[in-house]
């Protein structure tokens, strides 16, 4: 197995840019996917692959990767972006998506 | 529209068993790999188990190996999780999740979750 490490909490002023990072050895081989989760709701995919957004996800969400670190950037954060964000990747064996980061609580000030 | 609807959660005593179901619709279920992911109250997401589209390949998290069994019935468009020897630490919302295959792969759809509470 492997681990993905995220900062527990990040804050951003309304309309500013914020980067949420995810570190782990598996990210040297696999792209991370990113999920947004609001209280009482199921997670929602926001970024996958190199930098792909599912239909309906605003273009202020973007992803990038370098070495063992994947990043989710929100450019011009909105109040509705306040949520928990999780990264996910294949484990070191590559057999399954068995690794989640611990999550980052994003507060929009 | 892709829909994943979990059921079967509830209150169970430690050492007990429970079977979760996930009814899939809006896509060709037999073509997709599926996962169960759980979330303990106030905690993060934890992957539980994976099953290939045919059901021939299965993986489990170490925390549930030997106690949980994942299965699927492609004729019924359904995914299952049989949970035995339940422990307090298995208390969580259990999500059924569809996986998009690929080198990196990703989960593109989640169900709404079903709550499992293990307590005496």
mmCIF file of C-alpha atoms in Angstrom:
data_model
loop_
_atom_site.group_PDB
_atom_site.id
_atom_site.type_symbol
_atom_site.label_atom_id
_atom_site.label_comp_id
_atom_site.label_asym_id
_atom_site.label_seq_id
_atom_site.Cartn_x
_atom_site.Cartn_y
_atom_site.Cartn_z
ATOM 1 C CA UNK A 1 0.000 0.000 0.000
ATOM 2 C CA UNK A 2 0.996 3.677 -0.019
ATOM 3 C CA UNK A 3 -0.104 6.952 1.500
ATOM 4 C CA UNK A 4 -1.195 10.353 0.270
ATOM 5 C CA UNK A 5 -0.603 13.370 2.483
ATOM 6 C CA UNK A 6 -2.734 16.523 2.456
ATOM 7 C CA UNK A 7 -2.740 19.617 4.640
ATOM 8 C CA UNK A 8 -5.702 19.322 7.032
ATOM 9 C CA UNK A 9 -6.958 22.844 6.466
ATOM 10 C CA UNK A 10 -6.472 25.722 4.066
ATOM 11 C CA UNK A 11 -8.188 29.093 3.843
ATOM 12 C CA UNK A 12 -8.597 31.563 1.004
ATOM 13 C CA UNK A 13 -10.128 34.990 0.645
ATOM 14 C CA UNK A 14 -13.162 35.233 -1.578
ATOM 15 C CA UNK A 15 -12.074 35.656 -5.199
ATOM 16 C CA UNK A 16 -8.447 34.723 -4.558
ATOM 17 C CA UNK A 17 -6.490 31.686 -5.732
ATOM 18 C CA UNK A 18 -5.781 28.678 -3.567
ATOM 19 C CA UNK A 19 -3.706 25.551 -4.127
ATOM 20 C CA UNK A 20 -4.388 22.290 -2.324
ATOM 21 C CA UNK A 21 -1.587 19.763 -2.455
ATOM 22 C CA UNK A 22 -1.321 15.995 -2.175
ATOM 23 C CA UNK A 23 1.979 14.155 -1.738
ATOM 24 C CA UNK A 24 2.784 10.495 -2.149
ATOM 25 C CA UNK A 25 5.095 8.065 -3.866
ATOM 26 C CA UNK A 26 2.317 6.645 -6.046
ATOM 27 C CA UNK A 27 1.947 10.077 -7.654
ATOM 28 C CA UNK A 28 5.285 9.588 -9.382
ATOM 29 C CA UNK A 29 3.560 6.903 -11.471
ATOM 30 C CA UNK A 30 -0.146 7.777 -11.464
ATOM 31 C CA UNK A 31 -2.260 10.889 -11.760
ATOM 32 C CA UNK A 32 -4.355 11.861 -8.781
ATOM 33 C CA UNK A 33 -8.065 12.460 -8.975
ATOM 34 C CA UNK A 34 -9.713 15.083 -6.790
ATOM 35 C CA UNK A 35 -13.070 15.045 -5.029
ATOM 36 C CA UNK A 36 -15.107 17.773 -3.414
ATOM 37 C CA UNK A 37 -17.335 16.845 -0.504
ATOM 38 C CA UNK A 38 -19.787 19.151 1.217
ATOM 39 C CA UNK A 39 -21.360 18.293 4.598
ATOM 40 C CA UNK A 40 -23.874 15.483 4.405
ATOM 41 C CA UNK A 41 -23.227 14.857 0.721
ATOM 42 C CA UNK A 42 -21.385 12.254 -1.312
ATOM 43 C CA UNK A 43 -18.043 13.188 -2.870
ATOM 44 C CA UNK A 44 -18.059 14.742 -6.338
ATOM 45 C CA UNK A 45 -15.264 14.338 -8.875
ATOM 46 C CA UNK A 46 -13.726 17.695 -9.810
ATOM 47 C CA UNK A 47 -10.415 16.800 -11.504
ATOM 48 C CA UNK A 48 -9.041 13.616 -13.059
ATOM 49 C CA UNK A 49 -6.088 12.650 -15.207
ATOM 50 C CA UNK A 50 -3.501 15.204 -16.214
ATOM 51 C CA UNK A 51 -5.966 18.096 -15.844
ATOM 52 C CA UNK A 52 -9.494 17.142 -16.826
ATOM 53 C CA UNK A 53 -12.776 18.455 -15.494
ATOM 54 C CA UNK A 54 -16.027 16.493 -15.650
ATOM 55 C CA UNK A 55 -18.971 18.175 -17.258
ATOM 56 C CA UNK A 56 -20.490 20.757 -14.942
ATOM 57 C CA UNK A 57 -17.334 21.523 -12.975
ATOM 58 C CA UNK A 58 -16.387 25.206 -13.287
ATOM 59 C CA UNK A 59 -13.177 26.035 -15.111
ATOM 60 C CA UNK A 60 -11.807 27.760 -12.022
ATOM 61 C CA UNK A 61 -10.823 24.237 -10.911
ATOM 62 C CA UNK A 62 -7.574 22.912 -12.374
ATOM 63 C CA UNK A 63 -5.037 20.223 -11.613
ATOM 64 C CA UNK A 64 -1.316 19.760 -12.006
ATOM 65 C CA UNK A 65 1.380 17.342 -11.001
ATOM 66 C CA UNK A 66 5.135 17.387 -10.429
ATOM 67 C CA UNK A 67 7.228 14.589 -9.018
ATOM 68 C CA UNK A 68 5.434 13.135 -6.022
ATOM 69 C CA UNK A 69 3.028 16.054 -5.629
ATOM 70 C CA UNK A 70 -0.368 16.650 -7.174
ATOM 71 C CA UNK A 71 -2.118 19.972 -6.829
ATOM 72 C CA UNK A 72 -5.671 21.211 -7.115
ATOM 73 C CA UNK A 73 -5.923 24.931 -7.835
ATOM 74 C CA UNK A 74 -9.044 27.026 -7.498
ATOM 75 C CA UNK A 75 -8.626 30.341 -9.309
ATOM 76 C CA UNK A 76 -11.086 32.891 -7.990
ATOM 77 C CA UNK A 77 -12.528 30.893 -5.114
ATOM 78 C CA UNK A 78 -16.242 31.245 -4.505
ATOM 79 C CA UNK A 79 -18.219 30.808 -1.306
ATOM 80 C CA UNK A 80 -19.707 27.587 -2.682
ATOM 81 C CA UNK A 81 -16.223 26.090 -2.992
ATOM 82 C CA UNK A 82 -15.985 25.788 0.787
ATOM 83 C CA UNK A 83 -15.798 22.031 1.294
ATOM 84 C CA UNK A 84 -13.517 19.106 2.034
ATOM 85 C CA UNK A 85 -11.240 18.061 -0.798
ATOM 86 C CA UNK A 86 -9.727 14.603 -1.163
ATOM 87 C CA UNK A 87 -7.083 13.284 -3.522
ATOM 88 C CA UNK A 88 -7.060 9.656 -4.656
ATOM 89 C CA UNK A 89 -4.628 7.484 -6.563
ATOM 90 C CA UNK A 90 -3.776 3.906 -7.335
ATOM 91 C CA UNK A 91 -1.793 2.169 -4.670
ATOM 92 C CA UNK A 92 1.839 1.210 -5.209
ATOM 93 C CA UNK A 93 0.851 -2.067 -6.882
ATOM 94 C CA UNK A 94 -1.283 -0.188 -9.412
ATOM 95 C CA UNK A 95 -4.045 -2.716 -8.958
ATOM 96 C CA UNK A 96 -6.719 -0.486 -7.475
ATOM 97 C CA UNK A 97 -7.613 3.052 -6.401
ATOM 98 C CA UNK A 98 -6.889 2.166 -2.829
ATOM 99 C CA UNK A 99 -5.288 5.337 -1.579
ATOM 100 C CA UNK A 100 -7.035 8.478 -0.424
ATOM 101 C CA UNK A 101 -5.471 11.540 1.093
ATOM 102 C CA UNK A 102 -6.648 12.544 4.527
ATOM 103 C CA UNK A 103 -8.594 15.462 3.129
ATOM 104 C CA UNK A 104 -8.223 19.244 3.195
ATOM 105 C CA UNK A 105 -10.902 21.466 4.698
ATOM 106 C CA UNK A 106 -11.122 24.594 2.542
ATOM 107 C CA UNK A 107 -12.518 27.696 4.176
ATOM 108 C CA UNK A 108 -13.458 30.653 1.974
ATOM 109 C CA UNK A 109 -13.171 33.867 3.985
ATOM 110 C CA UNK B 1 -28.380 9.499 -15.954
ATOM 111 C CA UNK B 2 -25.992 7.392 -13.910
ATOM 112 C CA UNK B 3 -27.481 6.370 -10.568
ATOM 113 C CA UNK B 4 -26.014 4.314 -7.751
ATOM 114 C CA UNK B 5 -28.359 3.613 -4.853
ATOM 115 C CA UNK B 6 -27.052 1.858 -1.759
ATOM 116 C CA UNK B 7 -29.209 0.034 0.754
ATOM 117 C CA UNK B 8 -28.878 -2.392 3.623
ATOM 118 C CA UNK B 9 -27.239 -0.228 6.241
ATOM 119 C CA UNK B 10 -28.408 -0.088 9.824
ATOM 120 C CA UNK B 11 -27.559 -0.803 13.431
ATOM 121 C CA UNK B 12 -25.800 -4.087 14.166
ATOM 122 C CA UNK B 13 -24.105 -5.476 17.251
ATOM 123 C CA UNK B 14 -20.359 -6.132 17.346
ATOM 124 C CA UNK B 15 -19.634 -9.506 15.791
ATOM 125 C CA UNK B 16 -22.755 -9.319 13.672
ATOM 126 C CA UNK B 17 -23.247 -9.332 9.926
ATOM 127 C CA UNK B 18 -24.796 -7.056 7.360
ATOM 128 C CA UNK B 19 -25.158 -7.150 3.580
ATOM 129 C CA UNK B 20 -25.041 -3.937 1.617
ATOM 130 C CA UNK B 21 -26.462 -3.617 -1.869
ATOM 131 C CA UNK B 22 -25.939 -1.058 -4.598
ATOM 132 C CA UNK B 23 -28.426 -0.811 -7.448
ATOM 133 C CA UNK B 24 -26.934 0.681 -10.588
ATOM 134 C CA UNK B 25 -28.791 2.282 -13.463
ATOM 135 C CA UNK B 26 -28.213 4.606 -16.377
ATOM 136 C CA UNK B 27 -25.145 2.810 -17.712
ATOM 137 C CA UNK B 28 -23.949 -0.634 -18.800
ATOM 138 C CA UNK B 29 -23.095 -1.983 -15.355
ATOM 139 C CA UNK B 30 -21.311 -5.068 -16.650
ATOM 140 C CA UNK B 31 -18.694 -2.892 -18.373
ATOM 141 C CA UNK B 32 -17.486 -1.102 -15.243
ATOM 142 C CA UNK B 33 -15.223 -1.856 -12.358
ATOM 143 C CA UNK B 34 -16.747 -0.973 -9.008
ATOM 144 C CA UNK B 35 -15.579 -0.063 -5.529
ATOM 145 C CA UNK B 36 -16.846 0.322 -1.998
ATOM 146 C CA UNK B 37 -15.500 3.327 -0.102
ATOM 147 C CA UNK B 38 -16.410 4.201 3.473
ATOM 148 C CA UNK B 39 -16.276 7.260 5.689
ATOM 149 C CA UNK B 40 -16.363 7.050 9.468
ATOM 150 C CA UNK B 41 -18.203 9.895 11.230
ATOM 151 C CA UNK B 42 -16.149 13.064 11.009
ATOM 152 C CA UNK B 43 -13.308 11.261 9.241
ATOM 153 C CA UNK B 44 -11.897 10.997 5.740
ATOM 154 C CA UNK B 45 -12.576 8.606 2.887
ATOM 155 C CA UNK B 46 -11.256 5.045 3.145
ATOM 156 C CA UNK B 47 -11.210 2.621 0.224
ATOM 157 C CA UNK B 48 -12.701 -0.749 1.201
ATOM 158 C CA UNK B 49 -12.848 -3.052 -1.806
ATOM 159 C CA UNK B 50 -12.651 -3.336 -5.607
ATOM 160 C CA UNK B 51 -14.212 -5.744 -8.076
ATOM 161 C CA UNK B 52 -13.518 -5.998 -11.791
ATOM 162 C CA UNK B 53 -16.286 -5.779 -14.365
ATOM 163 C CA UNK B 54 -16.562 -9.559 -14.661
ATOM 164 C CA UNK B 55 -16.077 -10.177 -10.955
ATOM 165 C CA UNK B 56 -12.964 -12.221 -11.552
ATOM 166 C CA UNK B 57 -10.549 -9.827 -9.827
ATOM 167 C CA UNK B 58 -11.132 -8.601 -6.282
ATOM 168 C CA UNK B 59 -9.082 -6.604 -3.797
ATOM 169 C CA UNK B 60 -9.668 -5.604 -0.185
ATOM 170 C CA UNK B 61 -8.215 -3.129 2.246
ATOM 171 C CA UNK B 62 -6.188 -4.836 4.962
ATOM 172 C CA UNK B 63 -8.656 -3.521 7.551
ATOM 173 C CA UNK B 64 -11.497 -5.649 6.158
ATOM 174 C CA UNK B 65 -9.694 -8.601 4.553
ATOM 175 C CA UNK B 66 -11.107 -11.910 5.721
ATOM 176 C CA UNK B 67 -14.277 -10.295 7.078
ATOM 177 C CA UNK B 68 -15.859 -8.552 4.070
ATOM 178 C CA UNK B 69 -16.791 -10.050 0.698
ATOM 179 C CA UNK B 70 -17.515 -8.003 -2.400
ATOM 180 C CA UNK B 71 -19.589 -9.461 -5.217
ATOM 181 C CA UNK B 72 -21.723 -8.400 -8.143
ATOM 182 C CA UNK B 73 -24.617 -9.666 -10.223
ATOM 183 C CA UNK B 74 -24.347 -8.143 -13.679
ATOM 184 C CA UNK B 75 -27.727 -9.572 -14.687
ATOM 185 C CA UNK B 76 -29.309 -7.592 -11.840
ATOM 186 C CA UNK B 77 -27.090 -4.509 -12.209
ATOM 187 C CA UNK B 78 -26.157 -4.846 -8.573
ATOM 188 C CA UNK B 79 -23.074 -4.650 -6.380
ATOM 189 C CA UNK B 80 -22.890 -6.187 -2.903
ATOM 190 C CA UNK B 81 -20.775 -6.074 0.215
ATOM 191 C CA UNK B 82 -21.182 -8.872 2.734
ATOM 192 C CA UNK B 83 -19.808 -7.707 6.065
ATOM 193 C CA UNK B 84 -19.138 -10.254 8.798
ATOM 194 C CA UNK B 85 -17.527 -10.048 12.242
ATOM 195 C CA UNK B 86 -18.332 -6.375 12.385
ATOM 196 C CA UNK B 87 -16.428 -4.130 14.761
ATOM 197 C CA UNK B 88 -17.113 -0.702 16.209
ATOM 198 C CA UNK B 89 -14.456 0.719 13.884
ATOM 199 C CA UNK B 90 -16.493 -0.406 10.862
ATOM 200 C CA UNK B 91 -19.088 2.238 11.729
ATOM 201 C CA UNK B 92 -19.235 4.487 8.676
ATOM 202 C CA UNK B 93 -21.189 5.645 5.674
ATOM 203 C CA UNK B 94 -20.527 3.137 2.904
ATOM 204 C CA UNK B 95 -20.449 4.424 -0.659
ATOM 205 C CA UNK B 96 -20.766 2.444 -3.846
ATOM 206 C CA UNK B 97 -18.491 3.997 -6.475
ATOM 207 C CA UNK B 98 -18.044 3.477 -10.213
ATOM 208 C CA UNK B 99 -14.511 3.405 -11.568
ATOM 209 C CA UNK B 100 -13.346 4.610 -14.950
ATOM 210 C CA UNK B 101 -10.624 2.301 -16.132
ATOM 211 C CA UNK B 102 -7.343 3.606 -17.449
ATOM 212 C CA UNK B 103 -3.710 3.729 -16.488
ATOM 213 C CA UNK B 104 -4.428 6.034 -13.551
ATOM 214 C CA UNK B 105 -8.140 5.404 -13.293
ATOM 215 C CA UNK B 106 -10.563 7.398 -11.223
ATOM 216 C CA UNK B 107 -13.966 7.185 -9.575
ATOM 217 C CA UNK B 108 -16.476 9.181 -11.564
ATOM 218 C CA UNK B 109 -19.762 8.469 -9.778
ATOM 219 C CA UNK B 110 -20.692 7.849 -6.155
ATOM 220 C CA UNK B 111 -23.906 6.713 -4.556
ATOM 221 C CA UNK B 112 -25.498 8.694 -1.737
ATOM 222 C CA UNK B 113 -24.181 6.235 0.855
ATOM 223 C CA UNK B 114 -25.708 3.986 3.479
ATOM 224 C CA UNK B 115 -24.892 4.276 7.176
ATOM 225 C CA UNK B 116 -23.647 1.247 9.081
ATOM 226 C CA UNK B 117 -23.520 1.572 12.864
ATOM 227 C CA UNK B 118 -21.833 -1.152 14.889
ATOM 228 C CA UNK B 119 -22.770 -0.812 18.531
ATOM 229 C CA UNK B 120 -24.184 -2.794 21.398
#
